[in-house]
Amino acid sequence: QVQLVESGGGLVQAGGSLRLSCAYSGSTFSFADIGWYRQGPGKQRELVAAISNDGRTTYVDSVQGRFTISRDNAKNTAYLQMSSLKPEDTAVYYCNARTTWEEDWGQGTQVTVSS
């Protein structure tokens, strides 16, 4: 099965930046649509950003202009570059990969933004 491992989370001050990485183990990364989701304390999990297998991107309004999703198919890795971070961005961030035949989730990485 495909495995996803997120990394890059941490504690940052408001206004700071972080880059999250999602490493995909398997030979089908180029076929997968990748999504970054987050779940803050007391909140539902929400889709933050997504990138399709052909490079189309989408973002939730609250991060538009601040976050950038990208992928490097040669490295089987997707990224979420986060800038101008706000305390409300505090959450566990999860990587999701979806193909026609399966859907997989990483274990998550904690992002904490202090005010």
PDB file of C-alpha atoms in Angstrom:
ATOM      1  CA  GLN A   1       0.000   0.000   0.000  1.00  0.00           C
ATOM      2  CA  VAL A   2       0.885   3.618  -0.404  1.00  0.00           C
ATOM      3  CA  GLN A   3       2.287   5.338   2.672  1.00  0.00           C
ATOM      4  CA  LEU A   4       2.379   9.065   3.298  1.00  0.00           C
ATOM      5  CA  VAL A   5       4.636  10.793   5.808  1.00  0.00           C
ATOM      6  CA  GLU A   6       4.259  14.464   6.655  1.00  0.00           C
ATOM      7  CA  SER A   7       7.067  16.571   8.055  1.00  0.00           C
ATOM      8  CA  GLY A   8       7.960  20.199   8.629  1.00  0.00           C
ATOM      9  CA  GLY A   9       5.514  21.180  11.327  1.00  0.00           C
ATOM     10  CA  GLY A  10       6.522  23.133  14.369  1.00  0.00           C
ATOM     11  CA  LEU A  11       5.988  26.194  16.509  1.00  0.00           C
ATOM     12  CA  VAL A  12       6.213  29.588  14.827  1.00  0.00           C
ATOM     13  CA  GLN A  13       5.250  33.129  15.642  1.00  0.00           C
ATOM     14  CA  ALA A  14       2.419  34.874  13.844  1.00  0.00           C
ATOM     15  CA  GLY A  15       3.660  36.219  10.553  1.00  0.00           C
ATOM     16  CA  GLY A  16       6.215  33.460  10.167  1.00  0.00           C
ATOM     17  CA  SER A  17       6.540  30.719   7.579  1.00  0.00           C
ATOM     18  CA  LEU A  18       6.759  26.946   7.421  1.00  0.00           C
ATOM     19  CA  ARG A  19       7.050  24.443   4.620  1.00  0.00           C
ATOM     20  CA  LEU A  20       5.336  21.107   5.067  1.00  0.00           C
ATOM     21  CA  SER A  21       6.406  18.072   3.086  1.00  0.00           C
ATOM     22  CA  CYS A  22       4.456  14.948   2.200  1.00  0.00           C
ATOM     23  CA  ALA A  23       6.564  11.999   1.129  1.00  0.00           C
ATOM     24  CA  TYR A  24       4.740   9.332  -0.868  1.00  0.00           C
ATOM     25  CA  SER A  25       6.063   5.784  -0.981  1.00  0.00           C
ATOM     26  CA  GLY A  26       4.983   3.990  -4.113  1.00  0.00           C
ATOM     27  CA  SER A  27       5.198   4.124  -7.866  1.00  0.00           C
ATOM     28  CA  THR A  28       1.910   5.897  -8.551  1.00  0.00           C
ATOM     29  CA  PHE A  29       2.547   9.391  -7.180  1.00  0.00           C
ATOM     30  CA  SER A  30       2.192  11.046 -10.572  1.00  0.00           C
ATOM     31  CA  PHE A  31      -1.343   9.669 -10.863  1.00  0.00           C
ATOM     32  CA  ALA A  32      -2.502  10.918  -7.476  1.00  0.00           C
ATOM     33  CA  ASP A  33      -4.372  14.048  -6.540  1.00  0.00           C
ATOM     34  CA  ILE A  34      -2.822  15.458  -3.355  1.00  0.00           C
ATOM     35  CA  GLY A  35      -4.667  17.378  -0.685  1.00  0.00           C
ATOM     36  CA  TRP A  36      -3.520  19.087   2.476  1.00  0.00           C
ATOM     37  CA  TYR A  37      -6.138  19.018   5.216  1.00  0.00           C
ATOM     38  CA  ARG A  38      -6.044  20.441   8.701  1.00  0.00           C
ATOM     39  CA  GLN A  39      -7.942  19.958  11.912  1.00  0.00           C
ATOM     40  CA  GLY A  40      -7.703  22.592  14.614  1.00  0.00           C
ATOM     41  CA  PRO A  41      -8.782  22.113  18.208  1.00  0.00           C
ATOM     42  CA  GLY A  42     -12.543  21.756  18.418  1.00  0.00           C
ATOM     43  CA  LYS A  43     -12.944  22.045  14.664  1.00  0.00           C
ATOM     44  CA  GLN A  44     -13.811  19.753  11.794  1.00  0.00           C
ATOM     45  CA  ARG A  45     -11.150  18.634   9.371  1.00  0.00           C
ATOM     46  CA  GLU A  46     -11.063  20.917   6.352  1.00  0.00           C
ATOM     47  CA  LEU A  47      -9.375  20.851   2.988  1.00  0.00           C
ATOM     48  CA  VAL A  48      -6.748  23.584   2.901  1.00  0.00           C
ATOM     49  CA  ALA A  49      -5.201  23.107  -0.515  1.00  0.00           C
ATOM     50  CA  ALA A  50      -5.140  20.526  -3.265  1.00  0.00           C
ATOM     51  CA  ILE A  51      -3.146  19.829  -6.378  1.00  0.00           C
ATOM     52  CA  SER A  52      -4.316  17.474  -9.076  1.00  0.00           C
ATOM     53  CA  ASN A  53      -2.199  14.977 -10.944  1.00  0.00           C
ATOM     54  CA  ASP A  54      -1.996  17.462 -13.810  1.00  0.00           C
ATOM     55  CA  GLY A  55      -0.986  20.391 -11.602  1.00  0.00           C
ATOM     56  CA  ARG A  56      -4.247  22.254 -11.057  1.00  0.00           C
ATOM     57  CA  THR A  57      -4.465  23.840  -7.602  1.00  0.00           C
ATOM     58  CA  THR A  58      -7.216  24.997  -5.311  1.00  0.00           C
ATOM     59  CA  TYR A  59      -7.227  26.683  -1.895  1.00  0.00           C
ATOM     60  CA  VAL A  60      -9.669  27.399   0.850  1.00  0.00           C
ATOM     61  CA  ASP A  61     -10.447  31.116   0.961  1.00  0.00           C
ATOM     62  CA  SER A  62      -8.839  31.599   4.369  1.00  0.00           C
ATOM     63  CA  VAL A  63      -5.366  30.680   3.074  1.00  0.00           C
ATOM     64  CA  GLN A  64      -5.607  32.079  -0.443  1.00  0.00           C
ATOM     65  CA  GLY A  65      -2.555  34.194  -1.163  1.00  0.00           C
ATOM     66  CA  ARG A  66      -0.666  32.921   1.880  1.00  0.00           C
ATOM     67  CA  PHE A  67      -0.241  29.187   1.196  1.00  0.00           C
ATOM     68  CA  THR A  68       1.129  27.506  -1.903  1.00  0.00           C
ATOM     69  CA  ILE A  69       0.769  23.822  -2.711  1.00  0.00           C
ATOM     70  CA  SER A  70       3.222  22.197  -5.080  1.00  0.00           C
ATOM     71  CA  ARG A  71       4.510  18.791  -6.084  1.00  0.00           C
ATOM     72  CA  ASP A  72       7.745  17.309  -7.333  1.00  0.00           C
ATOM     73  CA  ASN A  73       6.917  14.111  -9.159  1.00  0.00           C
ATOM     74  CA  ALA A  74      10.588  13.187  -9.502  1.00  0.00           C
ATOM     75  CA  LYS A  75      10.851  13.125  -5.693  1.00  0.00           C
ATOM     76  CA  ASN A  76       7.406  11.668  -4.948  1.00  0.00           C
ATOM     77  CA  THR A  77       6.830  14.626  -2.655  1.00  0.00           C
ATOM     78  CA  ALA A  78       4.172  17.287  -2.231  1.00  0.00           C
ATOM     79  CA  TYR A  79       4.665  20.518  -0.336  1.00  0.00           C
ATOM     80  CA  LEU A  80       2.634  23.151   1.409  1.00  0.00           C
ATOM     81  CA  GLN A  81       4.468  26.447   1.732  1.00  0.00           C
ATOM     82  CA  MET A  82       2.784  28.513   4.424  1.00  0.00           C
ATOM     83  CA  SER A  83       3.551  32.180   4.933  1.00  0.00           C
ATOM     84  CA  SER A  84       2.037  35.028   6.934  1.00  0.00           C
ATOM     85  CA  LEU A  85       0.870  32.453   9.430  1.00  0.00           C
ATOM     86  CA  LYS A  86      -1.918  33.321  11.816  1.00  0.00           C
ATOM     87  CA  PRO A  87      -2.890  31.765  15.151  1.00  0.00           C
ATOM     88  CA  GLU A  88      -6.021  30.401  13.491  1.00  0.00           C
ATOM     89  CA  ASP A  89      -3.780  28.301  11.241  1.00  0.00           C
ATOM     90  CA  THR A  90      -2.874  26.218  14.291  1.00  0.00           C
ATOM     91  CA  ALA A  91      -3.875  22.640  13.548  1.00  0.00           C
ATOM     92  CA  VAL A  92      -2.681  19.174  12.747  1.00  0.00           C
ATOM     93  CA  TYR A  93      -2.011  19.110   9.023  1.00  0.00           C
ATOM     94  CA  TYR A  94      -2.635  15.906   7.089  1.00  0.00           C
ATOM     95  CA  CYS A  95      -1.583  14.852   3.626  1.00  0.00           C
ATOM     96  CA  ASN A  96      -4.075  12.941   1.493  1.00  0.00           C
ATOM     97  CA  ALA A  97      -3.438  11.138  -1.772  1.00  0.00           C
ATOM     98  CA  ARG A  98      -6.234   9.911  -3.986  1.00  0.00           C
ATOM     99  CA  THR A  99      -6.157   7.844  -7.130  1.00  0.00           C
ATOM    100  CA  THR A 100      -8.901   6.059  -8.999  1.00  0.00           C
ATOM    101  CA  TRP A 101      -8.173   2.901  -7.021  1.00  0.00           C
ATOM    102  CA  GLU A 102      -7.352   4.059  -3.467  1.00  0.00           C
ATOM    103  CA  GLU A 103      -7.147   6.894  -0.973  1.00  0.00           C
ATOM    104  CA  ASP A 104      -4.426   7.242   1.665  1.00  0.00           C
ATOM    105  CA  TRP A 105      -3.717   9.519   4.618  1.00  0.00           C
ATOM    106  CA  GLY A 106      -0.607  10.466   6.507  1.00  0.00           C
ATOM    107  CA  GLN A 107      -0.448  10.612  10.289  1.00  0.00           C
ATOM    108  CA  GLY A 108      -0.283  14.386  10.436  1.00  0.00           C
ATOM    109  CA  THR A 109       2.143  17.051  11.565  1.00  0.00           C
ATOM    110  CA  GLN A 110       1.415  19.689  14.192  1.00  0.00           C
ATOM    111  CA  VAL A 111       1.589  23.358  13.280  1.00  0.00           C
ATOM    112  CA  THR A 112       1.296  25.821  16.139  1.00  0.00           C
ATOM    113  CA  VAL A 113       1.249  29.567  15.533  1.00  0.00           C
ATOM    114  CA  SER A 114       1.686  31.786  18.551  1.00  0.00           C
ATOM    115  CA  SER A 115       0.144  35.238  18.783  1.00  0.00           C
TER     116      SER A 115
END
